[in-house]
Amino acid sequence: MRIAMFTDSFFPELGGIQDSILASARELGRRGEQVLILAPQAAKGDFARAGVAVAEPDLGLNVTVRRLFALPVPSSTRQSRLVLPTLVPAGGRWRALAAFRPEVVHTQTFLGAGLEAAAAARRLEVPLVGSNHWAVSGFSLYAPVARAAAGRLAAGAVAAYYNRCAWTSAPSAAALAEMRAHGFTGAGAVLSNPIDTARFHPTPEAERRRLRAALGLSDATIVHAGRLAREKHVDVLIRALPALAATVPDAMLALAGHGSARPALEALAGELGVAGRVRFLGTLDHAALARLYQASAVVAIASTSESQGMALLQAMASGLPAVGARHGPLVEYIPPECGLLAEPGEPAAFTAALARLLSDAVMRARMGEQAARWAARFAIPAVTDMWQDVYARAASGALGTADAAGWRPSCA
């Protein structure tokens, strides 16, 4: 099958959406599907911030990447770009699409590239399927004024866009419910992003000890991976450290990722007297990130703006129990047997949960084993099976039937 994917979030920009698209495209190509990815142009600085060479990722013989003219937009990573849609059936991108002859168009965004995707599907008379990767409740965080009104307007625009699709996925029930609450009436279901369990997996304790020694980490290392941005509430984890250290003397926090909030977080750690317990590791490639997870004791996430939390699931796949904010998708993806939940925005609650796990090796091991089993259900092959089911039904016209709203892809 020939699948055209449109996205505003793509390599070398760092993030869970980008990881998801790369993993899905690579696996689809490996299975013999033809995939054309239409993504924003990237500047040399974007590759430099990611710490990678200026080259396209190796996605295999059946996957092609075509870059579209895009404009930089403000973001915590300073890598974000939006495709400037032409919406006119002319120029190189349209000729490339026509030559590719897609059977399905898959939009991974409602923004610039998403508008182009909708126009392409309409022009080529092929079905449009969508994925909403965003927690629509978080849009208000980015508005300079009238945040509540701006958030409602943005959420309504998301719903209106995905109502054009024959079928839409959301990575969590919470994300899908938010879309429904703001006017999404189309067919859709929860479909997880894929997790690379071949890379992110548990390792024997002897190897974990070796990795801790090599990385200079303690036996009570808490790991957090992701953008250092205000909506991630990493400050809550830092504020939890002083009281945690009284119970767990060797507790430390390892932060993987970059972002505009780093200077403020470094200053906060200094003010609280825990600068020596917080390691800012910057951008890590997947191999280094996997080693960091395997060396750590617990993964923690205080964000209240997640639609799923891929870094969380990568860490859980590596055998780490989780401590997360009791909010939205994190409640779904941290079941009781795999970790503990804490009240959002409350450092004392995170201190208590982290202390409980770090002080109980038996509980930590048991929950870590369960976490790895739980995350395995979201492995790349399983999720790709579901997407192939979606694409096949879309191409055959089955997703346009009256009962499509209640349909879920097989294995979901």
Coordinates of C-alpha atoms in Angstrom, one line a residue:
M1 CA 0.0 0.0 0.0
R2 CA 1.1 3.6 -0.7
I3 CA 0.8 5.9 2.4
A4 CA 1.5 9.6 2.4
M5 CA 2.2 11.0 5.9
F6 CA 2.1 14.7 6.6
T7 CA 3.7 16.1 9.7
D8 CA 4.9 19.4 11.2
S9 CA 6.9 17.5 13.8
F10 CA 9.8 15.5 12.4
F11 CA 13.5 14.7 12.7
P12 CA 15.8 16.3 13.8
E13 CA 13.4 18.0 16.2
L14 CA 13.3 15.9 19.4
G15 CA 10.2 14.6 20.9
G16 CA 7.8 11.7 21.3
I17 CA 5.7 12.6 18.2
Q18 CA 8.9 12.5 16.1
D19 CA 9.9 9.2 17.5
S20 CA 6.5 7.7 16.8
I21 CA 6.5 8.8 13.2
L22 CA 10.0 7.5 12.5
A23 CA 9.3 4.1 14.2
S24 CA 6.0 3.7 12.3
A25 CA 7.4 4.6 8.9
R26 CA 10.4 2.4 9.3
E27 CA 8.3 -0.6 10.3
L28 CA 5.8 -0.1 7.6
G29 CA 8.6 0.1 5.1
R30 CA 10.2 -3.0 6.4
R31 CA 6.9 -4.8 5.8
G32 CA 6.8 -3.7 2.2
E33 CA 4.5 -0.7 2.4
Q34 CA 5.5 2.4 0.4
V35 CA 5.6 5.5 2.6
L36 CA 6.1 9.1 1.6
I37 CA 6.7 11.5 4.5
L38 CA 6.1 15.2 3.9
A39 CA 7.8 17.1 6.7
P40 CA 9.2 20.6 7.4
Q41 CA 12.6 21.7 6.1
A42 CA 15.2 21.8 8.8
A43 CA 18.1 24.2 9.3
K44 CA 21.6 23.2 10.2
G45 CA 21.0 24.6 13.7
D46 CA 18.2 22.1 14.2
F47 CA 20.5 19.2 13.6
A48 CA 23.2 20.7 15.8
R49 CA 20.7 21.1 18.7
A50 CA 19.8 17.4 18.3
G51 CA 23.5 16.5 18.2
V52 CA 23.2 14.6 14.9
A53 CA 24.7 14.9 11.4
V54 CA 23.0 17.0 8.7
A55 CA 21.4 14.0 6.9
E56 CA 18.0 12.3 6.6
P57 CA 17.4 9.4 9.0
D58 CA 17.8 5.9 7.6
L59 CA 14.3 4.6 7.3
G60 CA 14.9 1.8 4.7
L61 CA 14.3 1.3 1.0
N62 CA 10.5 1.8 1.0
V63 CA 10.4 5.1 2.9
T64 CA 11.0 8.5 1.3
V65 CA 11.2 11.9 3.0
R66 CA 10.3 15.1 1.1
R67 CA 10.9 18.3 2.9
L68 CA 8.4 21.2 2.5
F69 CA 9.1 24.9 3.0
A70 CA 8.5 25.8 6.6
L71 CA 8.7 28.7 9.0
P72 CA 10.4 28.5 12.4
V73 CA 8.0 29.0 15.3
P74 CA 8.9 29.7 19.0
S75 CA 9.2 26.7 21.2
S76 CA 11.2 25.5 24.2
T77 CA 13.5 23.3 22.0
R78 CA 14.1 26.1 19.4
Q79 CA 13.6 23.4 16.7
S80 CA 9.9 23.7 15.9
R81 CA 8.7 24.6 12.4
L82 CA 5.4 24.7 10.6
V83 CA 4.9 23.8 7.0
L84 CA 3.6 26.8 4.9
P85 CA 0.7 25.2 3.0
T86 CA 0.2 26.1 -0.6
L87 CA -3.3 24.5 -0.8
V88 CA -2.9 24.9 -4.6
P89 CA -2.4 21.8 -6.8
A90 CA 0.9 23.1 -8.3
G91 CA 4.6 22.9 -7.7
G92 CA 7.0 20.2 -6.8
R93 CA 5.3 18.9 -3.7
W94 CA 2.1 18.3 -5.7
R95 CA 3.9 16.7 -8.6
A96 CA 5.7 14.4 -6.1
L97 CA 2.4 13.4 -4.5
A98 CA 0.7 12.8 -7.8
A99 CA 3.6 10.6 -8.9
F100 CA 3.5 8.7 -5.7
R101 CA -0.3 8.0 -6.1
P102 CA -1.1 7.5 -2.4
E103 CA -3.9 5.2 -1.5
V104 CA -4.3 6.8 2.0
V105 CA -3.2 10.2 3.4
H106 CA -2.3 10.1 7.1
T107 CA -2.1 13.5 8.8
Q108 CA -0.1 13.7 12.0
T109 CA -1.0 17.3 12.6
F110 CA -3.8 19.8 12.3
L111 CA -1.5 22.7 11.6
G112 CA 0.4 23.7 8.4
A113 CA 1.2 20.2 7.1
G114 CA -2.2 19.1 8.2
L115 CA -3.9 21.7 6.0
E116 CA -1.8 20.5 3.1
A117 CA -2.8 16.9 3.9
A118 CA -6.5 17.6 3.8
A119 CA -6.1 19.5 0.5
A120 CA -4.1 16.6 -1.0
A121 CA -6.6 14.0 0.1
R122 CA -9.4 16.0 -1.4
R123 CA -7.5 16.7 -4.6
L124 CA -6.4 13.1 -5.1
E125 CA -9.7 11.7 -3.9
V126 CA -8.2 9.4 -1.4
P127 CA -9.2 8.8 2.3
L128 CA -7.7 11.0 5.0
V129 CA -7.0 9.4 8.4
G130 CA -5.6 11.4 11.3
S131 CA -3.7 11.2 14.5
N132 CA -4.0 13.9 17.2
H133 CA -0.9 13.8 19.3
W134 CA -1.7 16.9 21.4
A135 CA -3.5 17.4 24.7
V136 CA -5.9 20.1 23.6
S137 CA -6.2 21.4 27.2
G138 CA -2.6 22.5 27.1
F139 CA -3.1 25.0 24.2
S140 CA -4.0 27.8 26.6
L141 CA -0.5 27.6 28.1
Y142 CA 1.0 29.1 24.9
A143 CA -1.4 32.1 24.6
P144 CA 0.1 35.4 25.7
V145 CA -3.3 36.8 26.7
A146 CA -6.9 35.6 27.2
R147 CA -5.6 32.1 27.8
A148 CA -8.9 30.4 28.5
A149 CA -10.6 31.8 25.4
A150 CA -7.6 31.1 23.3
G151 CA -7.5 27.5 24.6
R152 CA -11.2 27.0 23.7
L153 CA -10.7 28.4 20.3
A154 CA -7.7 26.2 19.6
A155 CA -9.4 23.1 20.9
G156 CA -12.4 23.8 18.7
A157 CA -10.2 24.2 15.7
V158 CA -8.6 20.8 16.4
A159 CA -12.0 19.1 16.6
A160 CA -13.1 20.8 13.4
Y161 CA -10.0 19.7 11.6
Y162 CA -10.2 16.0 12.6
N163 CA -13.9 15.9 11.8
R164 CA -12.7 16.0 8.2
C165 CA -11.0 12.7 8.6
A166 CA -12.4 9.3 7.9
W167 CA -11.0 8.0 11.2
T168 CA -8.8 9.6 13.9
S169 CA -6.5 8.1 16.5
A170 CA -5.7 9.6 19.9
P171 CA -3.0 8.1 22.1
S172 CA -5.1 8.0 25.2
A173 CA -8.7 7.9 26.3
A174 CA -8.2 11.3 28.1
A175 CA -7.0 12.9 24.9
L176 CA -9.9 11.5 22.9
A177 CA -12.4 12.6 25.5
E178 CA -11.0 16.1 25.4
M179 CA -11.5 16.2 21.6
R180 CA -15.1 14.9 22.0
A181 CA -15.8 17.6 24.6
H182 CA -14.7 20.3 22.2
G183 CA -16.8 19.2 19.2
F184 CA -15.0 16.2 17.7
T185 CA -17.8 13.9 16.3
G186 CA -15.9 11.8 13.9
A187 CA -15.0 8.1 14.0
G188 CA -11.9 7.4 16.1
A189 CA -10.4 5.3 18.9
V190 CA -7.4 5.2 21.2
L191 CA -4.3 3.9 19.5
S192 CA -1.0 4.1 21.3
N193 CA 2.2 5.5 19.8
P194 CA 4.7 2.7 19.2
I195 CA 7.5 2.0 21.7
D196 CA 10.9 0.6 20.6
T197 CA 11.1 -2.3 23.0
A198 CA 14.0 -3.7 21.1
R199 CA 16.0 -0.7 22.3
F200 CA 14.2 0.0 25.6
H201 CA 14.2 -3.1 27.7
P202 CA 15.3 -4.4 31.1
T203 CA 18.8 -5.5 31.8
P204 CA 20.3 -7.7 34.5
E205 CA 21.2 -6.1 37.8
A206 CA 24.9 -6.6 37.3
E207 CA 24.8 -4.6 34.1
R208 CA 22.7 -1.9 35.8
R209 CA 25.4 -1.5 38.5
R210 CA 28.0 -1.3 35.8
L211 CA 26.1 1.4 34.0
R212 CA 25.5 3.4 37.3
A213 CA 29.2 3.4 38.0
A214 CA 30.1 4.4 34.4
L215 CA 27.5 7.3 34.4
G216 CA 28.3 8.4 37.9
L217 CA 24.8 7.8 39.2
S218 CA 23.6 6.7 42.6
D219 CA 21.5 3.6 43.4
A220 CA 18.5 6.0 44.0
T221 CA 18.6 7.9 40.7
I222 CA 15.2 9.3 39.5
V223 CA 15.1 9.9 35.8
H224 CA 13.1 12.3 33.7
A225 CA 13.4 12.6 30.0
G226 CA 11.8 15.3 27.8
R227 CA 11.7 18.9 27.0
L228 CA 12.7 21.3 29.7
A229 CA 9.6 23.5 29.4
R230 CA 7.3 25.1 31.9
E231 CA 4.4 22.8 31.0
K232 CA 6.4 19.8 32.0
H233 CA 6.6 21.0 35.6
V234 CA 10.1 19.6 36.2
D235 CA 10.4 22.2 39.0
V236 CA 8.0 20.0 41.0
L237 CA 10.5 17.1 40.9
I238 CA 13.4 19.5 42.0
R239 CA 11.3 20.9 44.8
A240 CA 10.6 17.3 46.0
L241 CA 14.4 16.6 46.4
P242 CA 15.2 18.4 49.7
A243 CA 12.7 16.5 51.8
L244 CA 13.4 13.3 49.8
A245 CA 17.1 13.5 50.7
A246 CA 16.2 13.3 54.4
T247 CA 14.7 9.9 53.8
V248 CA 16.8 8.7 50.9
P249 CA 20.3 10.2 51.4
D250 CA 21.6 9.2 47.9
A251 CA 18.6 10.4 46.0
M252 CA 19.4 12.2 42.8
L253 CA 17.6 13.4 39.7
A254 CA 18.9 12.9 36.2
L255 CA 17.3 15.1 33.5
A256 CA 17.7 14.2 29.9
G257 CA 16.6 16.8 27.3
H258 CA 17.0 20.5 26.5
G259 CA 14.7 23.4 26.5
S260 CA 14.2 27.1 27.5
A261 CA 13.4 26.3 31.1
R262 CA 16.9 24.9 31.9
P263 CA 18.4 28.1 33.3
A264 CA 15.5 28.6 35.7
L265 CA 15.6 24.9 36.8
E266 CA 19.4 25.2 37.4
A267 CA 18.8 28.3 39.5
L268 CA 16.0 26.6 41.4
A269 CA 18.2 23.6 42.2
G270 CA 20.9 26.0 43.5
E271 CA 18.4 28.0 45.6
L272 CA 17.1 24.8 47.3
G273 CA 20.6 23.5 48.0
V274 CA 20.2 20.4 45.8
A275 CA 22.4 21.4 42.8
G276 CA 24.7 18.5 43.5
R277 CA 21.8 16.1 43.3
V278 CA 20.5 17.3 39.9
R279 CA 22.3 16.2 36.7
F280 CA 21.4 18.1 33.6
L281 CA 22.5 15.7 30.9
G282 CA 21.3 17.6 27.8
T283 CA 20.2 15.9 24.6
L284 CA 20.9 12.2 24.5
D285 CA 20.6 9.9 21.5
H286 CA 18.4 6.8 21.9
A287 CA 21.3 4.5 22.8
A288 CA 22.5 6.8 25.5
L289 CA 18.9 7.3 26.7
A290 CA 18.4 3.5 27.0
R291 CA 21.5 3.2 29.1
L292 CA 20.3 6.0 31.3
Y293 CA 17.0 4.3 31.9
Q294 CA 18.7 1.0 32.7
A295 CA 21.0 2.7 35.2
S296 CA 18.1 4.5 37.0
A297 CA 15.9 3.3 39.8
V298 CA 12.6 5.2 39.1
V299 CA 11.1 7.3 36.3
A300 CA 9.2 10.4 37.4
I301 CA 6.9 12.7 35.4
A302 CA 5.0 15.7 36.9
S303 CA 3.6 17.1 33.6
T304 CA -0.1 17.9 33.3
S305 CA 0.1 18.5 29.5
E306 CA 0.7 15.0 28.2
S307 CA -1.4 13.3 25.6
Q308 CA 0.4 10.0 26.4
G309 CA 4.0 10.3 27.6
M310 CA 6.3 8.3 25.3
A311 CA 9.4 8.9 27.4
L312 CA 7.5 7.5 30.4
L313 CA 6.7 4.3 28.5
Q314 CA 10.2 4.0 27.2
A315 CA 11.4 4.0 30.8
M316 CA 8.8 1.6 31.9
A317 CA 9.7 -0.7 29.0
S318 CA 13.3 -0.6 30.4
G319 CA 12.0 -2.0 33.7
L320 CA 11.5 1.1 35.8
P321 CA 8.5 1.7 38.1
A322 CA 6.9 5.1 37.6
V323 CA 5.8 8.0 39.8
G324 CA 3.5 10.4 37.9
A325 CA 1.0 13.2 38.3
R326 CA -2.5 12.0 38.9
H327 CA -3.8 13.6 35.7
G328 CA -5.2 12.6 32.4
P329 CA -3.3 10.0 30.4
L330 CA -0.8 9.4 33.2
V331 CA -3.6 7.7 35.2
E332 CA -4.2 5.4 32.2
Y333 CA -0.5 4.6 31.5
I334 CA 0.7 4.1 35.1
P335 CA -1.6 1.3 36.4
P336 CA -1.4 0.6 40.2
E337 CA 0.8 -2.5 39.7
C338 CA 3.4 -0.4 37.7
G339 CA 3.9 2.7 39.9
L340 CA 2.5 5.4 42.1
L341 CA 0.5 8.6 41.4
A342 CA 0.9 11.9 43.1
E343 CA -1.2 15.0 43.3
P344 CA -0.3 17.4 40.4
G345 CA 1.9 20.3 41.3
E346 CA 2.5 19.2 44.9
P347 CA 6.2 18.5 45.7
A348 CA 5.3 16.9 49.0
A349 CA 3.2 14.3 47.3
F350 CA 6.0 13.4 44.9
T351 CA 8.4 13.3 47.8
A352 CA 6.2 10.7 49.6
A353 CA 5.7 8.5 46.5
L354 CA 9.4 8.6 45.5
A355 CA 10.5 7.8 49.1
R356 CA 8.1 4.9 49.2
L357 CA 9.6 3.4 46.0
L358 CA 13.2 4.2 46.7
S359 CA 13.0 2.8 50.2
D360 CA 11.5 -0.5 49.2
A361 CA 13.6 -2.6 46.9
V362 CA 11.2 -5.5 46.7
M363 CA 8.3 -3.2 45.7
R364 CA 10.5 -1.4 43.2
A365 CA 11.6 -4.7 41.5
R366 CA 8.1 -6.0 41.4
M367 CA 6.6 -2.9 39.9
G368 CA 9.5 -2.6 37.5
E369 CA 8.8 -6.1 36.1
Q370 CA 5.2 -5.3 35.7
A371 CA 6.0 -2.0 34.0
A372 CA 8.1 -3.8 31.4
R373 CA 5.3 -6.3 30.7
W374 CA 2.8 -3.4 30.5
A375 CA 4.8 -1.4 28.1
A376 CA 5.5 -4.4 25.8
R377 CA 1.9 -4.3 24.6
F378 CA 2.8 -1.0 22.9
A379 CA 5.7 -2.4 21.0
I380 CA 6.3 -1.2 17.4
P381 CA 5.1 -4.5 15.7
A382 CA 1.8 -4.5 17.6
V383 CA 1.0 -0.9 16.9
T384 CA 2.0 -1.3 13.3
D385 CA -0.4 -4.2 13.0
M386 CA -3.2 -1.9 14.1
W387 CA -2.2 0.9 11.6
Q388 CA -2.1 -1.6 8.7
D389 CA -5.7 -2.5 9.7
V390 CA -6.7 1.2 9.7
Y391 CA -5.1 1.8 6.3
A392 CA -6.6 -1.3 4.7
R393 CA -10.1 -0.3 5.9
A394 CA -9.6 3.3 4.8
A395 CA -8.5 2.3 1.3
S396 CA -11.4 -0.1 0.9
G397 CA -13.9 2.6 2.0
A398 CA -14.9 0.6 5.2
L399 CA -14.1 3.6 7.5
G400 CA -16.8 5.6 5.8
T401 CA -19.6 3.2 6.9
A402 CA -22.2 4.3 9.4
D403 CA -20.8 2.0 12.2
A404 CA -17.2 3.3 11.8
A405 CA -17.4 5.3 15.0
G406 CA -17.5 2.1 17.1
W407 CA -14.8 0.3 15.2
R408 CA -11.4 -0.3 16.7
P409 CA -8.3 -1.6 14.9
S410 CA -7.6 -5.3 15.5
C411 CA -5.3 -6.0 18.5
A412 CA -6.3 -2.6 20.1

